Amino acid sequence: MALLLWQTLKEAIHAYTGLSPVVFFTALALAFAIYQVVSGWFASPFDDVRRHQRARSSAAEEAPPIPQPVQVGEITEEELKQYDGSDPQKPLLMAIKHQIYDVTQSRMFYGPGGPYALFAGKDASRALAKMSFEEKDLTWDISGLGPFELEALQDWEYKFNSKYATVGTVKVTVSEAETASVSEPAETDDGDAHVTKQEPTVVDKNLETPAESDVKNE
């Protein structure tokens, strides 16, 4: 039956087009490909909008919902490291000037693989002020920074306060606070000049001068 239909189709193609079935179907496929290309040139811009909307909606359905910020209270730096994004079940936290912020909503930036991932789970105040990615600057200690660096840090702080929820503070030990508060020796107006303090001269009243001794002997 199938063979009979194929034979009838070949005869019909040859009768109406004068082409063999192979040439006919090749030309048909080529015409369809050209139609797809040309129709793409004149596609409506609304088609692109609809495609983007469908892509966003599907991505939103696949992405897990962002949990509400949870207050962690006062924690140590060691405890803060647990919230560096390595555990997806925990919030993503980082701190500026001892204030802890929940940055879970920006996991693409501060989470694993993000451009600022090394700041997560830390108080990186010094690194943010200096825009440094060096390990030695990943600390809350901002002593010795210049006015421009402190201003940059303040801009970061304003941004975080307006965008992220504050969920706690970093506990600083007494030894760390004392280490950071040690100031450098103050310089005098003369730069390296040192002022030598003169010790007062003490005169023993029991000692007699040579003149007084002569007077008494006369």
mmCIF file of C-alpha atoms in Angstrom, residues 200-209:
data_model
loop_
_atom_site.group_PDB
_atom_site.id
_atom_site.type_symbol
_atom_site.label_atom_id
_atom_site.label_comp_id
_atom_site.label_asym_id
_atom_site.label_seq_id
_atom_site.Cartn_x
_atom_site.Cartn_y
_atom_site.Cartn_z
ATOM 1 C CA PRO A 200 67.081 70.546 86.929
ATOM 2 C CA THR A 201 70.370 70.949 88.790
ATOM 3 C CA VAL A 202 70.085 70.249 92.524
ATOM 4 C CA VAL A 203 72.449 72.169 94.778
ATOM 5 C CA ASP A 204 73.351 70.703 98.141
ATOM 6 C CA LYS A 205 73.072 73.504 100.683
ATOM 7 C CA ASN A 206 75.519 71.742 103.032
ATOM 8 C CA LEU A 207 78.377 72.277 100.594
ATOM 9 C CA GLU A 208 80.300 75.502 101.169
ATOM 10 C CA THR A 209 81.842 77.562 98.439
#
